[in-house]
Short mmCIF file of C-alpha atoms in Angstrom, two decimals:
data_model
loop_
_atom_site.label_atom_id
_atom_site.label_comp_id
_atom_site.label_asym_id
_atom_site.label_seq_id
_atom_site.Cartn_x
_atom_site.Cartn_y
_atom_site.Cartn_z
CA UNK A 1 116.20 123.14 95.10
CA UNK A 2 114.12 120.44 96.63
CA UNK A 3 115.43 120.64 100.04
CA UNK A 4 113.63 120.30 103.34
CA UNK A 5 115.68 120.84 106.31
CA UNK A 6 115.07 119.60 109.87
CA UNK A 7 116.69 120.45 113.26
CA UNK A 8 117.93 118.96 115.35
CA UNK A 9 119.18 115.78 113.89
CA UNK A 10 119.15 113.84 117.11
CA UNK A 11 117.26 114.52 120.29
CA UNK A 12 117.26 112.90 123.72
CA UNK A 13 114.60 113.98 126.21
CA UNK A 14 113.13 112.87 129.47
CA UNK A 15 109.43 112.27 129.92
CA UNK A 16 109.03 115.62 131.81
CA UNK A 17 110.88 117.67 129.22
CA UNK A 18 109.48 120.08 126.64
CA UNK A 19 111.26 120.28 123.30
CA UNK A 20 110.55 121.38 119.70
CA UNK A 21 111.29 119.94 116.39
CA UNK A 22 111.80 122.35 113.55
CA UNK A 23 111.29 121.90 109.75
CA UNK A 24 111.97 124.50 107.14
CA UNK A 25 111.57 124.67 103.26
CA UNK A 26 112.10 127.47 100.79
CA UNK A 27 110.48 125.94 97.81
CA UNK A 28 107.24 128.00 98.16
CA UNK A 29 105.42 124.87 98.96
CA UNK A 30 102.01 125.57 100.81
CA UNK A 31 101.49 122.19 102.30
CA UNK A 32 103.63 120.68 105.08
CA UNK A 33 103.54 117.40 106.83
CA UNK A 34 104.66 115.56 109.86
CA UNK A 35 105.31 111.81 109.79
CA UNK A 36 106.49 109.39 112.44
CA UNK A 37 108.67 106.46 111.60
CA UNK A 38 109.41 103.64 113.90
CA UNK A 39 112.33 101.46 113.29
CA UNK A 40 111.85 98.99 110.41
CA UNK A 41 108.50 100.49 109.74
CA UNK A 42 107.01 102.80 107.10
CA UNK A 43 106.27 106.57 107.86
CA UNK A 44 102.94 107.20 109.26
CA UNK A 45 101.10 110.62 108.80
CA UNK A 46 100.55 112.71 111.86
CA UNK A 47 99.63 116.14 110.69
CA UNK A 48 99.06 118.19 107.44
CA UNK A 49 99.23 122.01 107.25
CA UNK A 50 97.66 123.70 104.26
CA UNK A 51 98.35 127.28 103.85
CA UNK A 52 99.51 127.52 107.49
CA UNK A 53 96.36 126.01 108.66
CA UNK A 54 96.02 122.54 110.40
CA UNK A 55 94.02 120.45 107.89
CA UNK A 56 94.62 116.93 108.88
CA UNK A 57 95.30 115.42 112.41
CA UNK A 58 95.54 111.69 112.38
CA UNK A 59 94.39 111.35 115.94
CA UNK A 60 97.72 112.19 117.36
CA UNK A 61 97.85 112.44 121.16
CA UNK A 62 97.85 116.01 122.47
CA UNK A 63 101.42 115.61 123.75
CA UNK A 64 102.31 116.42 120.13
CA UNK A 65 101.61 119.93 119.23
CA UNK A 66 102.19 121.22 115.71
CA UNK A 67 102.69 124.74 114.78
CA UNK A 68 103.20 126.56 111.43
CA UNK A 69 104.20 130.12 112.07
CA UNK A 70 104.67 130.94 108.43
CA UNK A 71 104.67 129.31 105.07
CA UNK A 72 108.37 128.09 105.36
CA UNK A 73 108.35 126.75 108.83
CA UNK A 74 106.85 123.93 110.64
CA UNK A 75 107.35 123.26 114.20
CA UNK A 76 106.40 120.07 116.36
CA UNK A 77 106.30 120.92 120.11
CA UNK A 78 106.76 117.88 122.37
CA UNK A 79 105.73 117.62 125.99
CA UNK A 80 105.42 114.81 128.48
CA UNK A 81 106.34 112.21 125.82
CA UNK A 82 106.51 108.45 126.47
CA UNK A 83 109.44 106.11 125.67
CA UNK A 84 107.17 104.50 122.91
CA UNK A 85 107.32 107.92 121.17
CA UNK A 86 110.94 107.33 120.31
CA UNK A 87 111.13 107.34 116.54
CA UNK A 88 112.33 109.22 113.44
CA UNK A 89 110.19 112.23 112.94
CA UNK A 90 110.02 113.37 109.18
CA UNK A 91 108.82 116.45 107.75
CA UNK A 92 107.75 116.85 104.13
CA UNK A 93 106.36 119.52 101.90
CA UNK A 94 104.59 119.76 98.67
CA UNK A 95 103.26 122.40 96.23
CA UNK A 96 99.55 122.97 96.84
CA UNK A 97 97.70 120.87 94.27
CA UNK A 98 100.76 118.81 93.48
CA UNK A 99 100.87 115.56 95.08
CA UNK A 100 104.67 114.88 95.28
CA UNK A 101 105.97 115.29 98.73
CA UNK A 102 109.63 116.01 99.45
CA UNK A 103 111.10 114.75 102.64
CA UNK A 104 113.48 116.11 105.12
CA UNK A 105 116.24 113.99 106.80
CA UNK A 106 114.40 113.67 109.94
CA UNK A 107 115.00 114.17 113.64
CA UNK A 108 115.89 110.97 115.60
CA UNK A 109 114.11 111.25 118.90
CA UNK A 110 114.72 109.12 121.96
CA UNK A 111 112.57 109.44 125.01
CA UNK A 112 114.01 108.16 128.29
CA UNK B 1 90.56 104.30 103.30
CA UNK B 2 93.61 103.60 101.26
CA UNK B 3 96.11 100.77 101.87
CA UNK B 4 99.27 99.57 100.35
CA UNK B 5 100.92 96.07 100.57
CA UNK B 6 104.42 95.19 99.65
CA UNK B 7 104.79 91.43 99.33
CA UNK B 8 108.54 91.09 100.00
CA UNK B 9 109.97 92.29 103.25
CA UNK B 10 113.52 91.42 102.41
CA UNK B 11 115.19 90.68 99.16
CA UNK B 12 118.83 89.70 98.69
CA UNK B 13 120.42 89.55 95.26
CA UNK B 14 123.92 89.83 93.62
CA UNK B 15 125.07 92.73 91.48
CA UNK B 16 123.82 92.65 87.85
CA UNK B 17 120.76 90.67 88.87
CA UNK B 18 117.29 91.96 87.91
CA UNK B 19 115.02 93.45 90.61
CA UNK B 20 111.22 93.40 90.81
CA UNK B 21 109.45 94.56 93.86
CA UNK B 22 105.68 94.03 94.24
CA UNK B 23 103.28 96.68 95.20
CA UNK B 24 99.50 96.45 95.53
CA UNK B 25 97.18 99.15 96.57
CA UNK B 26 93.55 99.60 97.57
CA UNK B 27 91.86 102.99 97.02
CA UNK B 28 88.53 103.95 95.75
CA UNK B 29 89.53 107.23 94.04
CA UNK B 30 91.97 108.47 91.53
CA UNK B 31 95.25 107.03 92.28
CA UNK B 32 98.64 108.72 92.50
CA UNK B 33 101.42 106.19 93.11
CA UNK B 34 104.89 106.59 94.28
CA UNK B 35 108.09 104.74 94.88
CA UNK B 36 110.37 106.17 97.42
CA UNK B 37 113.88 104.85 98.50
CA UNK B 38 115.67 105.34 101.72
CA UNK B 39 119.35 104.64 101.56
CA UNK B 40 121.07 103.72 104.80
CA UNK B 41 121.29 106.88 106.96
CA UNK B 42 119.69 108.92 104.39
CA UNK B 43 116.18 110.59 103.90
CA UNK B 44 113.45 109.44 101.82
CA UNK B 45 114.03 110.20 98.24
CA UNK B 46 111.50 110.00 95.35
CA UNK B 47 112.36 107.44 92.66
CA UNK B 48 109.36 107.76 90.49
CA UNK B 49 105.65 108.49 90.33
CA UNK B 50 102.46 107.75 88.40
CA UNK B 51 99.62 110.17 88.02
CA UNK B 52 98.14 109.47 84.75
CA UNK B 53 99.03 108.59 80.98
CA UNK B 54 101.63 105.90 80.02
CA UNK B 55 101.45 103.15 82.54
CA UNK B 56 105.03 102.55 82.32
CA UNK B 57 106.95 105.15 84.13
CA UNK B 58 110.72 105.78 84.30
CA UNK B 59 112.40 107.10 87.33
CA UNK B 60 115.96 108.04 88.49
CA UNK B 61 118.81 105.57 88.64
CA UNK B 62 117.40 103.26 85.93
CA UNK B 63 114.29 102.30 87.93
CA UNK B 64 111.04 101.92 86.19
CA UNK B 65 107.44 100.88 87.36
CA UNK B 66 104.48 99.75 85.75
CA UNK B 67 100.93 100.67 86.72
CA UNK B 68 98.35 97.81 86.05
CA UNK B 69 94.99 99.23 87.00
CA UNK B 70 93.21 95.87 86.66
CA UNK B 71 95.55 94.25 89.18
CA UNK B 72 95.73 97.36 91.41
CA UNK B 73 99.57 96.98 91.08
CA UNK B 74 102.46 99.28 90.79
CA UNK B 75 105.57 97.14 90.58
CA UNK B 76 109.07 98.49 90.58
CA UNK B 77 111.79 97.05 88.37
CA UNK B 78 115.47 97.52 87.57
CA UNK B 79 117.10 95.33 84.97
CA UNK B 80 120.56 95.21 86.53
CA UNK B 81 121.11 96.32 90.14
CA UNK B 82 124.36 97.67 91.74
CA UNK B 83 125.68 97.41 95.27
CA UNK B 84 124.63 101.14 95.70
CA UNK B 85 120.99 100.03 95.30
CA UNK B 86 121.11 98.57 98.70
CA UNK B 87 118.30 100.41 100.52
CA UNK B 88 114.68 100.22 101.75
CA UNK B 89 112.01 100.68 99.11
CA UNK B 90 108.61 102.13 99.91
CA UNK B 91 105.47 102.11 97.81
CA UNK B 92 103.06 104.85 98.59
CA UNK B 93 99.57 105.89 97.41
CA UNK B 94 98.27 109.42 97.76
CA UNK B 95 94.78 110.30 98.64
CA UNK B 96 93.65 113.91 97.86
CA UNK B 97 91.38 115.05 100.55
CA UNK B 98 89.28 118.16 99.44
CA UNK B 99 90.64 121.44 100.68
CA UNK B 100 92.74 119.58 103.34
CA UNK B 101 95.67 118.28 101.44
CA UNK B 102 97.31 115.09 100.55
CA UNK B 103 97.53 111.89 102.56
CA UNK B 104 100.32 109.68 101.63
CA UNK B 105 100.06 106.09 102.76
CA UNK B 106 103.08 103.86 102.69
CA UNK B 107 103.53 100.21 102.25
CA UNK B 108 105.50 98.24 104.80
CA UNK B 109 108.65 98.61 102.80
CA UNK B 110 111.14 96.11 101.22
CA UNK B 111 114.71 95.96 102.39
CA UNK B 112 117.00 95.17 99.37
CA UNK B 113 120.44 93.99 99.95
CA UNK B 114 122.84 93.77 96.94
CA UNK B 115 125.80 91.66 97.39
CA UNK B 116 128.82 92.76 95.51
#
């Protein structure tokens, strides 16, 4: 089973809202990732978690706040977003020491 | 820092035609290379990967790619495409950052349209 699930599939939020994106995997992977994909662009890495600890932050604005409550779950908390943050947010996971990443279907976010 | 470039942004071809998508990378360390495919409305799926060994790698759905170290290239090929191969194709290179994890950098993508 190489499935990564993400909820919700779609999210519309205002600039003053607080919302969260959720990602889950049950493959025993100890590395999890958040990517942002704008329309007609490639995914861009935002955060990497290794063994539930934040290991890479690609200079992402603080209005995006990641959280890894356990080895299967990864959240992305959103607050005071801007319309330009509208994008597809992808979660991925990989086995520690193994470079292949498996992607979820993404959450399509629209900020009004 | 690593970078990946894909030369073709759009490719249009007919069924049964052969497909070749170019990918060049720049990275100073040991490379791990990937091709991912994103079908319309679907999530990114791994087509194939190269870590080491035989530079000609075979993936799913009849795709293959050749790693040419001297040219810093990892081109994707399929001898005969089908309408269902219509998708966006991404080349990616992985950088392993000590104790921190993997950083995957994608090329700009190539949109392939196969006409029936």
